[in-house]
Amino acid sequence: MQHLMSPLDLSVEELDKLLTLANDIEQNPQKYAHACEGKKLATCFYEPSTRTRLSFEAAMLNLGGSVLGFSSADSSSASKGESVSDTIRVISCYADICAMRHFKEGAPLVASQKSSIPVINAGDGGHQHPTQTLTDLLTIRSLKGRLDNLTIGLCGDLKFGRTVHSLIHALIRYPHMKFILISPEELRVPSYIREDLLEKNNIAFREVERLEDAMGDLDILYMTRVQRERFFNEDDYVRMKDFYILNRKKMALAKEDMIVMHPLPRVNEISVEVDDDPRAAYFKQAQYGVYVRMALILTLLEVEVC
Ligand code: NCD
């Protein structure tokens, strides 16, 4: 694998190896502290981010490497009209690996075709977010002990939420996964996911509107934010934004060992009163994001640590 554009760029075996490496990094951070000395990561972010950009940077710094980059389109030459193809050719002269986030679907793919260094898609519009998926898989495997025979509820903005799209692509490859898609009618998963992925592959799934109708069945509840920046008008966003609010009362309907995940940032969809519930896993999930990005950087740079 030279670049990471979609979670499907990794086979299930490669993924397994990567997650095992991430767990080893978690257990033995010192072993990896100098693994990327002398190497540079460029973070090219044309769209806002806190976790993804900083967790990439933390990952490279934890490996003894260094980081450079920009955190908005305004502060890069994109504002002067430079194409991503030209930008990546230049970045290839400065860094050994690049994580790119872009508001346009497919932009990191275009960049990867012109790049001489590995490019990681750090989120492209409403399309994919493969490193969040790696984070999610590591969280599930670490906290639930497996990636099969689980019922996962994906709740919120399933139409524009790229983390959900990538996660479904990745999880349907494991046996006996069941999906409950919880969204208002207007924010259902795109039909290419429902028809081409779920129905064609005979994956068990159902769509519901009320969180209460799914809660008791779930091993994992994956909450998402309504993606304000992808709405065409503000009124629709305002109407949708508080459709789901997970609170203590709803948590009482869930299994005792269910886990609650969220890619973050959260807005109102999880009440802060849930944060103290032992089933709340979203801050742990953010920590797993650093380990898995460390494992990904090592893998793409083909650095072996004995
Ligand atoms: C997600 C994203 O950017 O898609 N955030 C993240 O990377 N953790 C989710 C979101 O913004 O809602």
PDB file of N, CA and C and ligand atoms in Angstrom, residues 47-53 101 122-123 125 128-129 131-132 160-163 222 224-227 229-230 262-266 269 293, ligand 1:
ATOM      1  N   GLU A  47      -9.556  22.235   5.154  1.00  0.00           N
ATOM      2  CA  GLU A  47     -10.841  22.287   5.854  1.00  0.00           C
ATOM      3  C   GLU A  47     -10.545  22.180   7.339  1.00  0.00           C
ATOM      4  N   PRO A  48     -11.368  22.817   8.215  1.00  0.00           N
ATOM      5  CA  PRO A  48     -11.039  22.838   9.641  1.00  0.00           C
ATOM      6  C   PRO A  48     -10.941  21.453  10.272  1.00  0.00           C
ATOM      7  N   SER A  49     -10.131  21.366  11.307  1.00  0.00           N
ATOM      8  CA  SER A  49      -9.946  20.110  12.027  1.00  0.00           C
ATOM      9  C   SER A  49      -9.227  20.415  13.331  1.00  0.00           C
ATOM     10  N   THR A  50      -9.554  19.670  14.362  1.00  0.00           N
ATOM     11  CA  THR A  50      -8.745  19.747  15.587  1.00  0.00           C
ATOM     12  C   THR A  50      -8.090  18.397  15.758  1.00  0.00           C
ATOM     13  N   ARG A  51      -8.950  17.374  15.971  1.00  0.00           N
ATOM     14  CA  ARG A  51      -8.455  16.044  16.288  1.00  0.00           C
ATOM     15  C   ARG A  51      -7.605  15.420  15.202  1.00  0.00           C
ATOM     16  N   THR A  52      -8.112  15.454  13.986  1.00  0.00           N
ATOM     17  CA  THR A  52      -7.407  14.701  12.952  1.00  0.00           C
ATOM     18  C   THR A  52      -6.025  15.297  12.730  1.00  0.00           C
ATOM     19  N   ARG A  53      -5.955  16.631  12.582  1.00  0.00           N
ATOM     20  CA  ARG A  53      -4.658  17.240  12.293  1.00  0.00           C
ATOM     21  C   ARG A  53      -3.709  17.080  13.488  1.00  0.00           C
ATOM     22  N   ARG A 101      -6.531  16.896   4.098  1.00  0.00           N
ATOM     23  CA  ARG A 101      -7.993  17.017   4.224  1.00  0.00           C
ATOM     24  C   ARG A 101      -8.462  18.072   3.246  1.00  0.00           C
ATOM     25  N   ALA A 122      -7.242  12.496   4.797  1.00  0.00           N
ATOM     26  CA  ALA A 122      -7.648  12.819   6.177  1.00  0.00           C
ATOM     27  C   ALA A 122      -9.075  13.366   6.197  1.00  0.00           C
ATOM     28  N   GLY A 123      -9.860  13.005   5.180  1.00  0.00           N
ATOM     29  CA  GLY A 123     -11.254  13.446   5.075  1.00  0.00           C
ATOM     30  C   GLY A 123     -11.434  14.233   3.792  1.00  0.00           C
ATOM     31  N   GLY A 125     -14.457  15.961   1.772  1.00  0.00           N
ATOM     32  CA  GLY A 125     -15.866  16.368   1.696  1.00  0.00           C
ATOM     33  C   GLY A 125     -16.761  15.397   2.449  1.00  0.00           C
ATOM     34  N   GLN A 128     -15.196  10.190   2.320  1.00  0.00           N
ATOM     35  CA  GLN A 128     -14.555   9.154   3.145  1.00  0.00           C
ATOM     36  C   GLN A 128     -13.668   9.785   4.208  1.00  0.00           C
ATOM     37  N   HIS A 129     -13.391   9.017   5.241  1.00  0.00           N
ATOM     38  CA  HIS A 129     -12.482   9.472   6.298  1.00  0.00           C
ATOM     39  C   HIS A 129     -11.792   8.226   6.854  1.00  0.00           C
ATOM     40  N   THR A 131      -8.884   7.357   8.128  1.00  0.00           N
ATOM     41  CA  THR A 131      -8.129   7.228   9.393  1.00  0.00           C
ATOM     42  C   THR A 131      -9.055   7.312  10.604  1.00  0.00           C
ATOM     43  N   GLN A 132     -10.226   7.959  10.432  1.00  0.00           N
ATOM     44  CA  GLN A 132     -11.206   7.887  11.521  1.00  0.00           C
ATOM     45  C   GLN A 132     -11.709   6.445  11.623  1.00  0.00           C
ATOM     46  N   PHE A 160     -24.547  12.991   5.143  1.00  0.00           N
ATOM     47  CA  PHE A 160     -23.315  13.741   4.871  1.00  0.00           C
ATOM     48  C   PHE A 160     -22.127  13.241   5.695  1.00  0.00           C
ATOM     49  N   GLY A 161     -22.369  12.395   6.683  1.00  0.00           N
ATOM     50  CA  GLY A 161     -21.294  12.002   7.608  1.00  0.00           C
ATOM     51  C   GLY A 161     -20.300  11.039   6.965  1.00  0.00           C
ATOM     52  N   ARG A 162     -19.121  11.544   6.648  1.00  0.00           N
ATOM     53  CA  ARG A 162     -18.137  10.695   5.953  1.00  0.00           C
ATOM     54  C   ARG A 162     -17.576   9.603   6.859  1.00  0.00           C
ATOM     55  N   THR A 163     -17.578   9.857   8.175  1.00  0.00           N
ATOM     56  CA  THR A 163     -17.048   8.823   9.077  1.00  0.00           C
ATOM     57  C   THR A 163     -17.932   7.581   9.021  1.00  0.00           C
ATOM     58  N   TYR A 222     -22.919   4.503  17.664  1.00  0.00           N
ATOM     59  CA  TYR A 222     -21.986   5.450  17.046  1.00  0.00           C
ATOM     60  C   TYR A 222     -22.763   6.717  16.721  1.00  0.00           C
ATOM     61  N   THR A 224     -23.259  10.726  15.678  1.00  0.00           N
ATOM     62  CA  THR A 224     -22.566  11.694  14.806  1.00  0.00           C
ATOM     63  C   THR A 224     -23.256  13.054  14.873  1.00  0.00           C
ATOM     64  N   ARG A 225     -22.494  14.046  14.517  1.00  0.00           N
ATOM     65  CA  ARG A 225     -22.940  15.437  14.485  1.00  0.00           C
ATOM     66  C   ARG A 225     -23.663  15.719  13.158  1.00  0.00           C
ATOM     67  N   VAL A 226     -24.674  16.569  13.193  1.00  0.00           N
ATOM     68  CA  VAL A 226     -25.281  17.007  11.935  1.00  0.00           C
ATOM     69  C   VAL A 226     -24.271  17.929  11.241  1.00  0.00           C
ATOM     70  N   GLN A 227     -23.931  17.589   9.987  1.00  0.00           N
ATOM     71  CA  GLN A 227     -22.803  18.231   9.288  1.00  0.00           C
ATOM     72  C   GLN A 227     -23.219  19.581   8.694  1.00  0.00           C
ATOM     73  N   GLU A 229     -21.809  22.233   7.723  1.00  0.00           N
ATOM     74  CA  GLU A 229     -21.102  22.815   6.577  1.00  0.00           C
ATOM     75  C   GLU A 229     -21.496  22.193   5.242  1.00  0.00           C
ATOM     76  N   ARG A 230     -22.232  21.050   5.291  1.00  0.00           N
ATOM     77  CA  ARG A 230     -22.605  20.422   4.016  1.00  0.00           C
ATOM     78  C   ARG A 230     -24.082  20.659   3.649  1.00  0.00           C
ATOM     79  N   HIS A 262     -18.170   8.310  19.216  1.00  0.00           N
ATOM     80  CA  HIS A 262     -18.468   9.542  18.480  1.00  0.00           C
ATOM     81  C   HIS A 262     -17.138  10.017  17.910  1.00  0.00           C
ATOM     82  N   PRO A 263     -17.086  10.350  16.617  1.00  0.00           N
ATOM     83  CA  PRO A 263     -15.790  10.795  16.072  1.00  0.00           C
ATOM     84  C   PRO A 263     -15.363  12.149  16.639  1.00  0.00           C
ATOM     85  N   LEU A 264     -16.308  12.876  17.212  1.00  0.00           N
ATOM     86  CA  LEU A 264     -16.106  14.233  17.712  1.00  0.00           C
ATOM     87  C   LEU A 264     -15.756  15.167  16.537  1.00  0.00           C
ATOM     88  N   PRO A 265     -16.035  16.427  16.528  1.00  0.00           N
ATOM     89  CA  PRO A 265     -16.587  17.184  17.645  1.00  0.00           C
ATOM     90  C   PRO A 265     -18.083  16.920  17.877  1.00  0.00           C
ATOM     91  N   ARG A 266     -18.445  16.940  19.165  1.00  0.00           N
ATOM     92  CA  ARG A 266     -19.862  16.799  19.506  1.00  0.00           C
ATOM     93  C   ARG A 266     -20.455  18.202  19.583  1.00  0.00           C
ATOM     94  N   GLU A 269     -25.550  16.445  20.404  1.00  0.00           N
ATOM     95  CA  GLU A 269     -26.134  15.103  20.247  1.00  0.00           C
ATOM     96  C   GLU A 269     -25.825  14.140  21.389  1.00  0.00           C
ATOM     97  N   ARG A 293      -2.729   6.123  14.079  1.00  0.00           N
ATOM     98  CA  ARG A 293      -2.025   6.966  13.088  1.00  0.00           C
ATOM     99  C   ARG A 293      -0.524   6.726  13.171  1.00  0.00           C
TER     100      ARG A 293
HETATM  101  C1  NCD B   1     -15.193  14.071  11.757  1.00  0.00           C
HETATM  102  C2  NCD B   1     -14.979  14.625  10.351  1.00  0.00           C
HETATM  103  O1  NCD B   1     -14.154  15.510  10.169  1.00  0.00           O
HETATM  104  O2  NCD B   1     -15.641  14.103   9.469  1.00  0.00           O
HETATM  105  N1  NCD B   1     -14.317  14.619  12.692  1.00  0.00           N
HETATM  106  C3  NCD B   1     -13.126  13.997  12.913  1.00  0.00           C
HETATM  107  O3  NCD B   1     -12.291  13.910  12.044  1.00  0.00           O
HETATM  108  N2  NCD B   1     -12.954  13.418  14.095  1.00  0.00           N
HETATM  109  C4  NCD B   1     -16.581  14.163  12.217  1.00  0.00           C
HETATM  110  C5  NCD B   1     -17.261  15.491  12.169  1.00  0.00           C
HETATM  111  O4  NCD B   1     -16.662  16.509  11.809  1.00  0.00           O
HETATM  112  O5  NCD B   1     -18.434  15.508  12.526  1.00  0.00           O
END
